[in-house]
Short mmCIF file of C-alpha atoms and ligand atoms in Angstrom, two decimals:
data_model
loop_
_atom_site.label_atom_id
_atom_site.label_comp_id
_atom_site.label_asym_id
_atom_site.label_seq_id
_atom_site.Cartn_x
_atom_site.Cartn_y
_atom_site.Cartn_z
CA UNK R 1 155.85 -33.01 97.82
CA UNK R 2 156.78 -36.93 98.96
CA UNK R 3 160.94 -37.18 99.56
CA UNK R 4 160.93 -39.26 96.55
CA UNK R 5 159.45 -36.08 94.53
CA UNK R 6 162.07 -33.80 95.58
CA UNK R 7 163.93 -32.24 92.11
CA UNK R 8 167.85 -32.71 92.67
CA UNK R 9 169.37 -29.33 92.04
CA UNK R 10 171.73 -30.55 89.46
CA UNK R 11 168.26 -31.62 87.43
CA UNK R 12 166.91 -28.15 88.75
CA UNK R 13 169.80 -26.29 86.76
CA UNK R 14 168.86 -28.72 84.15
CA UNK R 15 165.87 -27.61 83.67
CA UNK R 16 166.44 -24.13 83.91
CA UNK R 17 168.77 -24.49 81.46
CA UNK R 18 166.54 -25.67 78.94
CA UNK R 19 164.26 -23.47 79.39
CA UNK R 20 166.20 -20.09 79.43
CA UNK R 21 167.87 -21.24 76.59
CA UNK R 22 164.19 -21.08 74.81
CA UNK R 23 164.12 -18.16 75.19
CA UNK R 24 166.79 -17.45 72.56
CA UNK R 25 165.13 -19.15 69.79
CA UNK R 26 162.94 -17.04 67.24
CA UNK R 27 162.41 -19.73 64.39
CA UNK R 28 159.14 -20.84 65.22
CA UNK R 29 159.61 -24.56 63.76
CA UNK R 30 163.23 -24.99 65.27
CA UNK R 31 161.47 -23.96 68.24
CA UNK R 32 159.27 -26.83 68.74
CA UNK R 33 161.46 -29.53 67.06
CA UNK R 34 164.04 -28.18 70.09
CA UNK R 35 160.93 -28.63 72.71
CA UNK R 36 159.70 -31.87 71.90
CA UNK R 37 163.26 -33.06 72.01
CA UNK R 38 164.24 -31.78 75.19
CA UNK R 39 160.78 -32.83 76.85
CA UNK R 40 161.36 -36.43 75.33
CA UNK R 41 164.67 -36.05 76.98
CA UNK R 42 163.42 -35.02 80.51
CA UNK R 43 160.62 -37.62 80.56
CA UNK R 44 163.12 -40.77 78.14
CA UNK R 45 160.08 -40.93 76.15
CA UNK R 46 160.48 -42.56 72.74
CA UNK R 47 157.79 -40.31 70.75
CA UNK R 48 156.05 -36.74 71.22
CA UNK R 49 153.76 -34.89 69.32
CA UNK R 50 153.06 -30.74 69.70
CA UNK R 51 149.63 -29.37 68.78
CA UNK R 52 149.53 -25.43 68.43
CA UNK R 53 146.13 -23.66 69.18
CA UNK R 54 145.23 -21.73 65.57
CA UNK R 55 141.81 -20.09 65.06
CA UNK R 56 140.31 -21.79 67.99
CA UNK R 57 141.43 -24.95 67.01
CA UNK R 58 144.13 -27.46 67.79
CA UNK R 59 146.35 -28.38 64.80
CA UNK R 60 149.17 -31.25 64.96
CA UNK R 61 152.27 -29.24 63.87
CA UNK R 62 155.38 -30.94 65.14
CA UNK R 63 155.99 -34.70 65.46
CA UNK R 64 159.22 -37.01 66.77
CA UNK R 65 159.34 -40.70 66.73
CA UNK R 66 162.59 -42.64 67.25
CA UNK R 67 161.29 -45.85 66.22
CA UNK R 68 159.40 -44.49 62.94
CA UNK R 69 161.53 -42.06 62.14
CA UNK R 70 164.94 -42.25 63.37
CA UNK R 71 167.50 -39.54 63.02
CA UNK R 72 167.54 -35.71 64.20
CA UNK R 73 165.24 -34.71 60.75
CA UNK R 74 161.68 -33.38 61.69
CA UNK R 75 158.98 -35.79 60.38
CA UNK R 76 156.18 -34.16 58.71
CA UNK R 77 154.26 -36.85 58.55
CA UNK R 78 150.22 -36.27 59.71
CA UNK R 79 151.01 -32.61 60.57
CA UNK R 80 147.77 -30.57 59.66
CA UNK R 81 145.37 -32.47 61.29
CA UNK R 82 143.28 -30.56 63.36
CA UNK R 83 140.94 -31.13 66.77
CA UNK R 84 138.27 -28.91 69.04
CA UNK R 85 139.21 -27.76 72.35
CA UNK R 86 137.28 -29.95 74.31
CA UNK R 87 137.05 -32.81 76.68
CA UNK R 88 136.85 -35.07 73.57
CA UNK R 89 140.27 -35.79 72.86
CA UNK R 90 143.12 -36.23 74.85
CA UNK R 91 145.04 -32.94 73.92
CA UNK R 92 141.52 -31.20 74.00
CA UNK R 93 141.10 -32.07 77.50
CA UNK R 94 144.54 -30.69 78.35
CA UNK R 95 143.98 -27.46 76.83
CA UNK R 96 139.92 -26.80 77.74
CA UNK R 97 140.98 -27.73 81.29
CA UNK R 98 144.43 -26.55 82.09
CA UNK R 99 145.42 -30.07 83.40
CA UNK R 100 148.10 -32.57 82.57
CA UNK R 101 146.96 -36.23 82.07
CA UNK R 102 149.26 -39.02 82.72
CA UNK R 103 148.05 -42.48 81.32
CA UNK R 104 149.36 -45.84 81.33
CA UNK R 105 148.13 -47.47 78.38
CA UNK R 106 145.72 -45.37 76.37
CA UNK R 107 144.24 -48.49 74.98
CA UNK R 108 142.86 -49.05 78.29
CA UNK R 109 141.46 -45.88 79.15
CA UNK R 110 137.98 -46.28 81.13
CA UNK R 111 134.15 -45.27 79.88
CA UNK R 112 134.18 -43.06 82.67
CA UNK R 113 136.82 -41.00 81.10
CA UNK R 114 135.16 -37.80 78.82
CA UNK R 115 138.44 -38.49 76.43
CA UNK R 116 138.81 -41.19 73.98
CA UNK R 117 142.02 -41.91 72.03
CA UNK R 118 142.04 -41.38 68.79
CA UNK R 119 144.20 -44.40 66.87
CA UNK R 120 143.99 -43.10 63.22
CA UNK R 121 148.46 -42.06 64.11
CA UNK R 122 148.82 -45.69 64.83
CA UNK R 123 146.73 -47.35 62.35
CA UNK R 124 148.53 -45.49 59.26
CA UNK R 125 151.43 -45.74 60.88
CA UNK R 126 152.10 -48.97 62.60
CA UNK R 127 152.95 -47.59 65.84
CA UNK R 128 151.44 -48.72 69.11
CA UNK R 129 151.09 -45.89 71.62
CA UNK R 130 150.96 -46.93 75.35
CA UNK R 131 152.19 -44.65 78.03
CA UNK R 132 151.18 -40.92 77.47
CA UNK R 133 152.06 -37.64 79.12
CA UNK R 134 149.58 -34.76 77.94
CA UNK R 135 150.56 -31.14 79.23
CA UNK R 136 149.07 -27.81 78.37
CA UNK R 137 151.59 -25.35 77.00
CA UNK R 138 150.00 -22.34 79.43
CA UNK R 139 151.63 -18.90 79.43
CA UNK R 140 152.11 -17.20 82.74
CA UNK R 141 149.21 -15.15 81.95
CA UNK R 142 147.41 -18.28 81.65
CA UNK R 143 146.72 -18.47 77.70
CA UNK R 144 146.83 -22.02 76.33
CA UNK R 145 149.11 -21.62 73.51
CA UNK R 146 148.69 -25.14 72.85
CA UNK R 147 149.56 -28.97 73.67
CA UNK R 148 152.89 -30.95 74.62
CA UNK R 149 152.12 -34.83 74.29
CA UNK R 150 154.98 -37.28 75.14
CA UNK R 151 154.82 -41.00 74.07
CA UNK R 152 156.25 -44.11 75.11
CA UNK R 153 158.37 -43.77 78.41
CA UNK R 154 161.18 -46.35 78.17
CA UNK R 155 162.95 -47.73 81.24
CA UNK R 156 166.88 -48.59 81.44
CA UNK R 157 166.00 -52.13 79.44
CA UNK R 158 164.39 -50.01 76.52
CA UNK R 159 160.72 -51.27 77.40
CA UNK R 160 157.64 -49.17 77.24
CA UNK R 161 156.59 -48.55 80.97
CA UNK R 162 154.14 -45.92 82.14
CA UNK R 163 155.04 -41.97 82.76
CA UNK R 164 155.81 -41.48 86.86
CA UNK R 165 154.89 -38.99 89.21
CA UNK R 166 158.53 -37.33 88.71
CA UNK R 167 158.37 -37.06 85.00
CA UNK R 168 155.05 -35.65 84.92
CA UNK R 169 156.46 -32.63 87.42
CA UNK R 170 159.27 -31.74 85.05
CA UNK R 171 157.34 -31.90 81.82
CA UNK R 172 154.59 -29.64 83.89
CA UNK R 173 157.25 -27.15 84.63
CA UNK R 174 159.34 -27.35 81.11
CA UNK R 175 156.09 -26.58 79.36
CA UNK R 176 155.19 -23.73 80.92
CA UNK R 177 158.68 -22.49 80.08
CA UNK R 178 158.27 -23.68 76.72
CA UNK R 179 154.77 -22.03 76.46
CA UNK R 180 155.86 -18.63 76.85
CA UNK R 181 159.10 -19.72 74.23
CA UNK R 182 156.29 -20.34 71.77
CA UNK R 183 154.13 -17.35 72.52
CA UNK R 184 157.67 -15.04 71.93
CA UNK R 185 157.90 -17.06 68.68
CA UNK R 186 154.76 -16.32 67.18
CA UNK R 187 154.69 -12.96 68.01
CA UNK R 188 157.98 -12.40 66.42
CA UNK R 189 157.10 -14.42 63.26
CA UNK R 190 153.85 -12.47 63.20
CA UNK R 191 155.43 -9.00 63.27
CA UNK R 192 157.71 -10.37 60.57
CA UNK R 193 155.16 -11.34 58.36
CA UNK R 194 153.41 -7.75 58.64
CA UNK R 195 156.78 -5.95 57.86
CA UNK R 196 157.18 -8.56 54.82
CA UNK R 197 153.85 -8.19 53.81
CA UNK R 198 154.10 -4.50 53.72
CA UNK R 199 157.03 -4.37 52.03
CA UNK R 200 155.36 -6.75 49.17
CA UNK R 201 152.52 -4.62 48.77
CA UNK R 202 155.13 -2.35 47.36
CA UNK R 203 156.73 -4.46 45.38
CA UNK R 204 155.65 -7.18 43.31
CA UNK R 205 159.28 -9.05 43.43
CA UNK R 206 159.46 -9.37 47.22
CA UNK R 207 157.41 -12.10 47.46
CA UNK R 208 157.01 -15.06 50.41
CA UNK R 209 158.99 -17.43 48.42
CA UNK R 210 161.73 -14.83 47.51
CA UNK R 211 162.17 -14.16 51.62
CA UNK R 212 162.25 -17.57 52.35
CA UNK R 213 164.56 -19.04 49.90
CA UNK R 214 166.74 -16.59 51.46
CA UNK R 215 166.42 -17.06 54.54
CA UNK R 216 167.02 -20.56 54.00
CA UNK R 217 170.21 -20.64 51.87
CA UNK R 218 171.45 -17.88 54.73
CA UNK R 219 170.95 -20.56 56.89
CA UNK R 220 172.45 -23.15 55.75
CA UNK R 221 175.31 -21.69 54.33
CA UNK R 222 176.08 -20.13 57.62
CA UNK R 223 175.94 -23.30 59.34
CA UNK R 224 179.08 -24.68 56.96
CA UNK R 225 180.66 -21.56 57.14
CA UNK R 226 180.67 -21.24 60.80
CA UNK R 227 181.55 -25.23 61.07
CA UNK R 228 184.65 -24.69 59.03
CA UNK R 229 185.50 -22.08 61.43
CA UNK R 230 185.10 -24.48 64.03
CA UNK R 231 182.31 -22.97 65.93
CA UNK R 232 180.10 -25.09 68.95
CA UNK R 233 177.34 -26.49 67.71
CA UNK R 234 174.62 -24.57 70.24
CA UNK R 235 176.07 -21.39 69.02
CA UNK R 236 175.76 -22.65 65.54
CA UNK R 237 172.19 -23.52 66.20
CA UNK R 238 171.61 -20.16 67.79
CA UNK R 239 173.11 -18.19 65.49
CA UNK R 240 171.75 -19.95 62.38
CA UNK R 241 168.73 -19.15 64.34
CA UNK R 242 168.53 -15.50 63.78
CA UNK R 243 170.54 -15.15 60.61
CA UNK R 244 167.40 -17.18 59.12
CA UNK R 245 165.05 -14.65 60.55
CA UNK R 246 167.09 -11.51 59.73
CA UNK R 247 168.00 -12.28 56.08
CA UNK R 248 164.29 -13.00 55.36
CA UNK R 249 163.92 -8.78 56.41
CA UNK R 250 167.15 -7.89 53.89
CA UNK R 251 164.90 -5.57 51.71
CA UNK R 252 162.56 -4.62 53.85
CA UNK R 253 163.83 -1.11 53.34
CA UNK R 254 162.61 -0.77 50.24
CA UNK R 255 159.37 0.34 51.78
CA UNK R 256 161.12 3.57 51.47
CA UNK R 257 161.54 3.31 47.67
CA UNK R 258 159.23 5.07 45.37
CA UNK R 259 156.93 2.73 43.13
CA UNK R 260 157.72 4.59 40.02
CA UNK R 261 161.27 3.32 40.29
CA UNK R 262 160.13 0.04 42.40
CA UNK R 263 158.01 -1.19 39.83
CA UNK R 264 159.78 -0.32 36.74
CA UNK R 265 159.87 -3.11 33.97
CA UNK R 266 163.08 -2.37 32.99
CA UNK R 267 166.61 -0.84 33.57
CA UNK R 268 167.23 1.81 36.02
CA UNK R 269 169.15 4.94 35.25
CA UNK R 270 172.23 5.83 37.52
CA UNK R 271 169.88 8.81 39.31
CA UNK R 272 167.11 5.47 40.33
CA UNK R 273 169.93 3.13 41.07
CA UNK R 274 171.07 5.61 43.67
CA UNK R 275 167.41 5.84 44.78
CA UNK R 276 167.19 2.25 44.88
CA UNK R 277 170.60 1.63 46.87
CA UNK R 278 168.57 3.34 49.99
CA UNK R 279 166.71 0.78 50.61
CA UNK R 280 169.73 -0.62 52.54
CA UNK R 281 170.17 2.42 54.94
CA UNK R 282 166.15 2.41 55.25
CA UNK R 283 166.41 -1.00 56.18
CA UNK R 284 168.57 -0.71 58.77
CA UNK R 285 166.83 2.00 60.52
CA UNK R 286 163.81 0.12 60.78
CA UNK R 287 165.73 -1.93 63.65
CA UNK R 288 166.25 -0.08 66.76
CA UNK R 289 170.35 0.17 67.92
CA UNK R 290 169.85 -1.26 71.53
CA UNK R 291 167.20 -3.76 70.67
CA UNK R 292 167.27 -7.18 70.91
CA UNK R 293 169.98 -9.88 69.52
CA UNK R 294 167.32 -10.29 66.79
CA UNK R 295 167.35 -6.24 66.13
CA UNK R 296 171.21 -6.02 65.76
CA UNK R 297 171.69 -9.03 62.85
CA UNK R 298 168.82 -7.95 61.48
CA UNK R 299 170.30 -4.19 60.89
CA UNK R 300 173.15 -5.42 60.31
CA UNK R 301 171.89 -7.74 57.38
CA UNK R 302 169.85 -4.53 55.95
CA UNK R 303 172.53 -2.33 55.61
CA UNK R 304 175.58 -4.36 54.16
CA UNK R 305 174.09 -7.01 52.57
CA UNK R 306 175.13 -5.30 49.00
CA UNK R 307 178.81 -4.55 50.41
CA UNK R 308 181.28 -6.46 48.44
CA UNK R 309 184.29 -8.14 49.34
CA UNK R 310 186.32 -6.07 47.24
CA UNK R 311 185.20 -2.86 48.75
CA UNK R 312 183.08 -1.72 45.32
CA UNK R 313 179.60 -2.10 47.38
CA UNK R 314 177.76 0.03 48.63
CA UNK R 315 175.67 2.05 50.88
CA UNK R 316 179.60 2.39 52.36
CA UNK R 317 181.22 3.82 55.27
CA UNK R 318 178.52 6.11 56.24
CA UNK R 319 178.96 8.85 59.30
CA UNK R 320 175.84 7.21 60.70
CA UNK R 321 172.60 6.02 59.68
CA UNK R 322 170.16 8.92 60.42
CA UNK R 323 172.26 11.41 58.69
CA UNK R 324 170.59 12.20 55.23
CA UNK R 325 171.46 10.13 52.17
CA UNK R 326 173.76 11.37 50.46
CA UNK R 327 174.28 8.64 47.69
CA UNK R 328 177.01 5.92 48.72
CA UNK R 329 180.17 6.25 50.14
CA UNK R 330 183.62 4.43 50.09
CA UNK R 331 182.59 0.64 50.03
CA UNK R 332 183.24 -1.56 53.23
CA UNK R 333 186.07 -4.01 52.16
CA UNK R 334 186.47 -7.78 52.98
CA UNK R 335 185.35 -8.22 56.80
CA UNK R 336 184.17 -4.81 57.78
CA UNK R 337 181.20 -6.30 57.02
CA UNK R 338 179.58 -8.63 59.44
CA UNK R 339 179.56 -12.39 58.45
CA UNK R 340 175.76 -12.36 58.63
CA UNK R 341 175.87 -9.90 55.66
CA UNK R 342 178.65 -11.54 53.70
CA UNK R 343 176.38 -14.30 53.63
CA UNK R 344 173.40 -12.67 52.80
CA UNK R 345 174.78 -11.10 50.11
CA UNK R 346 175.56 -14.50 48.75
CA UNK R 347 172.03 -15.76 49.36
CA UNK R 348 170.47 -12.86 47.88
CA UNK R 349 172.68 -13.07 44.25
CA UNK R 350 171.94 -16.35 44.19
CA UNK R 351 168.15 -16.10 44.17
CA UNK R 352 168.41 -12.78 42.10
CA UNK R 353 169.97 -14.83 38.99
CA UNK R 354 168.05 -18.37 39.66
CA UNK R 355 164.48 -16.82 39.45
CA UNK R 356 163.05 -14.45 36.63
CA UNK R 357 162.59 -10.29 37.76
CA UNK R 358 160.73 -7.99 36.01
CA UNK R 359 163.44 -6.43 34.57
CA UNK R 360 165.22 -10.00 33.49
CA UNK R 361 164.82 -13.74 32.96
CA UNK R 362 166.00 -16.39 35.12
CA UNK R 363 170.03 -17.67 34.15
CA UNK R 364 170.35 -20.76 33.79
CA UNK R 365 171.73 -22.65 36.97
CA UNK R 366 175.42 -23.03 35.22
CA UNK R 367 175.98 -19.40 34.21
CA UNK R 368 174.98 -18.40 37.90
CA UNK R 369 177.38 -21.29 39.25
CA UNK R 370 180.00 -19.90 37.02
CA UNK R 371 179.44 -15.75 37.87
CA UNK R 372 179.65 -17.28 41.71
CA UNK R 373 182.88 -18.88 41.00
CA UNK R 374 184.18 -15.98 38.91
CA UNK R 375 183.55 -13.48 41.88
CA UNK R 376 185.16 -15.57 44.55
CA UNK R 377 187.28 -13.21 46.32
CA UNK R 378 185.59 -10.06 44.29
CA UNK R 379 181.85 -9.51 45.15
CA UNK R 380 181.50 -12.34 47.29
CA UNK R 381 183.78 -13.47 50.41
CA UNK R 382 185.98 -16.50 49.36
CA UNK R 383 184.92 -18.50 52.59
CA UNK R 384 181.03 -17.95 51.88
CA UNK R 385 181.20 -19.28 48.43
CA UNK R 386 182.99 -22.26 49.61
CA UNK R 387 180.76 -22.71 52.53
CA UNK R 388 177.92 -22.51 49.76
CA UNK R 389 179.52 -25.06 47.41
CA UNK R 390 179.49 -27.34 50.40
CA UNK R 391 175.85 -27.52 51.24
CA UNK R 392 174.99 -26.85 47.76
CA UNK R 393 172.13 -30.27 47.45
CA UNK R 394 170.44 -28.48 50.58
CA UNK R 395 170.29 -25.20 49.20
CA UNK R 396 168.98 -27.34 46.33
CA UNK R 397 166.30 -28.83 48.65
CA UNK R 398 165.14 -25.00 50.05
CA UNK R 399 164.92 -23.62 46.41
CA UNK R 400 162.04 -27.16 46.15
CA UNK R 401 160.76 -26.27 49.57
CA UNK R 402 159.78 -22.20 48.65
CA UNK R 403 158.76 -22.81 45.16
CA UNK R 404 155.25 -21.70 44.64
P1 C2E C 1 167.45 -8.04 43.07
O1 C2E C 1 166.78 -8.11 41.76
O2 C2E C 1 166.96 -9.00 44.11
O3 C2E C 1 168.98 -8.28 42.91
C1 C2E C 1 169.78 -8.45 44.03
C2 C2E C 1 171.20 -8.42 43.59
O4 C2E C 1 171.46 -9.52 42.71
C3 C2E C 1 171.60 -7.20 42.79
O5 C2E C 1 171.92 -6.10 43.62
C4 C2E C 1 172.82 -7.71 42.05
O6 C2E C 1 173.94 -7.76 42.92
C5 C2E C 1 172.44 -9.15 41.74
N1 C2E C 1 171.85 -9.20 40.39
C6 C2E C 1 170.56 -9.14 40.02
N2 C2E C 1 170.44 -9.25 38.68
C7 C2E C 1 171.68 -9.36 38.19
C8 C2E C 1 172.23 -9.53 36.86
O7 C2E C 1 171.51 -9.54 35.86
N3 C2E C 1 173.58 -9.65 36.76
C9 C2E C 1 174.40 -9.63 37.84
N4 C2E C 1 175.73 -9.76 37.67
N5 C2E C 1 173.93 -9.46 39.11
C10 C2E C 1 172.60 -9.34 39.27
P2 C2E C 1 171.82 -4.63 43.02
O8 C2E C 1 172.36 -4.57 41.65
O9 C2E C 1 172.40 -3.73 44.04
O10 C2E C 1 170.26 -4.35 42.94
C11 C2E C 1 169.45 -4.22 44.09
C12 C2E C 1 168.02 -4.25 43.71
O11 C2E C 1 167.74 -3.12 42.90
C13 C2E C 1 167.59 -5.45 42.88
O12 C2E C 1 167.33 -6.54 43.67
C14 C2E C 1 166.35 -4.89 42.20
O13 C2E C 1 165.25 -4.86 43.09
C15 C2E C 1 166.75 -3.46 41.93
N6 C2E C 1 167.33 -3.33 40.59
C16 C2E C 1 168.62 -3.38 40.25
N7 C2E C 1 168.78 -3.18 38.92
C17 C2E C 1 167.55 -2.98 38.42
C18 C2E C 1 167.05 -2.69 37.12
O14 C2E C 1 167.77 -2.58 36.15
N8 C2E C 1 165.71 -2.55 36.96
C19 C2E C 1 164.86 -2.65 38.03
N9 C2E C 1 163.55 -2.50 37.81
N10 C2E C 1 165.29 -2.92 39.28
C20 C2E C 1 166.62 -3.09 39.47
C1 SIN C 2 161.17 -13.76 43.47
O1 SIN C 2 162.15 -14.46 43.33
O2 SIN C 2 161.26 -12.60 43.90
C2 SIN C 2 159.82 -14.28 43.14
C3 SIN C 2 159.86 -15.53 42.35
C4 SIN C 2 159.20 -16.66 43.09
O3 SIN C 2 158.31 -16.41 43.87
O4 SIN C 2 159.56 -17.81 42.87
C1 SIN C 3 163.39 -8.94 45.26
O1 SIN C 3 162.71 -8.49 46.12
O2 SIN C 3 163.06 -9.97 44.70
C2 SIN C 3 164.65 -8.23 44.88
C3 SIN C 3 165.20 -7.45 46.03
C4 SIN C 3 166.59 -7.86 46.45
O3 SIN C 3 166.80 -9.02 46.75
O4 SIN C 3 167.50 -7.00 46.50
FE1 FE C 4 168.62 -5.56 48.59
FE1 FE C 5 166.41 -9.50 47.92
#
């Protein structure tokens, strides 16, 4: 390595940084809207594109671009389209090979070259790519788990200029880290998907949409709530994180419910209610005690999230989870449950009432406005439903997102 190569340890911590701090993420597409940020950053690169490897293919998932699309908001734009892992393309190349590619102007790229550039982006779009940084996102065990491409280096003036030595060294080493981020990721979101799937086999109301509406409005009503409490915003974005992931598994304990009492069409009796309310204690003992940060919310979201404020919740004050159900005990009041809870419990009403069961119709959106009002400070924590009230239009734009 030339002098001028030499990383600067304050740039070393940097880095490091960054990339332990991937580690922490679980959300798959926070994930790589956080990597191609922080890569743009390392590199001052003005665009950046992430292609995943699915089914033996490469598929454009995640794209930034600060002159088309200004703003922090993920642009969806062109996402799905799909290319071969070969020497073909430029990302191709990267991932059949291993190697990172560094390229001036990829309007200029030689016939010797196996790659060409494909322009379709920057027809639709307008755009004019130049400068290009192409790294494999390889795993320590050497899997490609897919491509980081970085457009557009910018100097101190603002003008496109091509990608140097020293920028392609600390992309090279932030995707690797990022690579293994990923891999975590989708292994997580995979096992999710099995326990969600599983637990919708059983029954027909857990569906994909259900989970992800709320997961969402957990989300985002955590983020106001824990802004009015004046949290940092990386623990916000951390947190917000895993309470997405966690509340989507709220009912996965009901697994351990019988289908007679599952799938009835309509009321249950007080002995099935009780049968029902297990799901909560089954829930949480699908997550292990000294397991990850992941593990903990996520218990702690299964067995609380029908605790009320006002104490009149249950599964209660148990003497510990693997002790036999016994039917609930003396409700948890106000903040003996955890936040993450209070909130699902919100999330979860609020789905409950907008969208038809089997065993009831859909309320209209007023009367369930009006019941979350009326049991501000009963059922629900008085800070949630505020917190909910203010991000109510995105809450509105989840319910569009999962509707299907
Ligand atoms: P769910 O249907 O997702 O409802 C979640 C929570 O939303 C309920 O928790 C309750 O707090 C609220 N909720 C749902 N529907 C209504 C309603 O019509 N009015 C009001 N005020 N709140 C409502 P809960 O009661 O602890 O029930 C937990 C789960 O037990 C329900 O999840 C559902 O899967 C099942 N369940 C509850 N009651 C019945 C029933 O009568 N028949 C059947 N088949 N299942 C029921
Ligand atoms: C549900 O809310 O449980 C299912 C309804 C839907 O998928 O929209
Ligand atoms: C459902 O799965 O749709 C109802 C379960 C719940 O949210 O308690
Ligand atoms: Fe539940
Ligand atoms: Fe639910």
């Amino acid at each position: 390595m030339s002098a001028a190569l030499e990383v600067s340890p304050p740039l070393l911590a940097k880095l490091t940084a960054l990339s332990g701090d991937l580690s922490a993420t679980h959300d798959l597409d926070l994930l790589l809207n956080r990597i191609l940020s922080e890569a743009r950053e390392l590199a001052s690169a003005e665009a950046g594109s992430i292609f995943l490897l699915q089914e033996g293919r490469l598929r454009f998932c995640y794209v930034q671009n600060d002159l088309l699309y200004p703003g922090s908001a993920p642009a969806r734009q062109y996402v799905g389209e799909e290319m071969a892992v070969d020497q073909s393309s430029l990302a191709g190349f990267a991932a059949a090979t291993g190697e990172t590619l560094v390229i001036d102007d990829v309007y200029l790229l030689g016939p010797e070259r196996p790659y060409v550039f494909n322009r379709s982006f920057d027809e639709a779009s307008g755009y004019r790519t130049r400068s290009m940084l192409v790294a494999p996102l390889t795993t320590s065990q050497g899997r490609n788990v897919g491509v980081l491409q970085i457009i557009n280096a910018k100097n101190a003036q603002g003008e496109v200029v091509p990608f140097g030595e020293r920028e392609k060294l600390w992309v090279k080493f932030y995707a690797h880290h990022a690579a293994m981020a990923v891999e975590r990721a989708q292994l997580t979101r995979e096992l999710i998907l099995r326990m969600i799937s599983i637990a919708e086999l059983r029954d027909p109301q857990e569906t994909g949409a259900h989970v992800n509406r709320v997961g969402g409005y957990a989300a985002e009503i955590f983020e106001a709530w824990a802004t009015a409490r004046g949290a940092g915003a990386e623990e916000i974005k951390k947190r917000k994180d895993l309470i997405r992931v966690a509340a989507m598994l709220h009912d996965v304990g009901k697994v351990a419910v019988s289908d007679n009492i599952l799938k009835k069409p309509g009321r249950l009796d007080a002995a099935e209610f009780q049968a029902m309310q297990y799901h909560t204690v089954a829930g949480a003992r699908l997550f292990k005690e000294t397991g990850s940060e992941l593990d903990s919310v996520a218990r702690d979201i299964a067995l609380n999230h029908h605790e009320r404020w006002d104490g009149k919740g249950y599964p209660g004050r148990l003497p510990g989870l693997e002790a036999t159900w016994r039917g609930p005990a003396t409700g948890k009041k106000g903040e003996e449950s955890p936040p993450e809870a209070r909130i699902t419990a919100l999330a979860d009403v609020y789905d409950a009432l907008t969208e038809a069961r089997s065993y009831k119709e859909a309320w209209p959106e007023s009367r369930v406005l009006d019941l979350i009002n009326q049991e501000r400070g009963a059922q629900f924590d008085p800070e949630v439903v505020d917190a909910f009230f203010a991000v109510y239009d995105l809450i509105q734009l989840v319910r569009g997102r999962f509707h299907y």
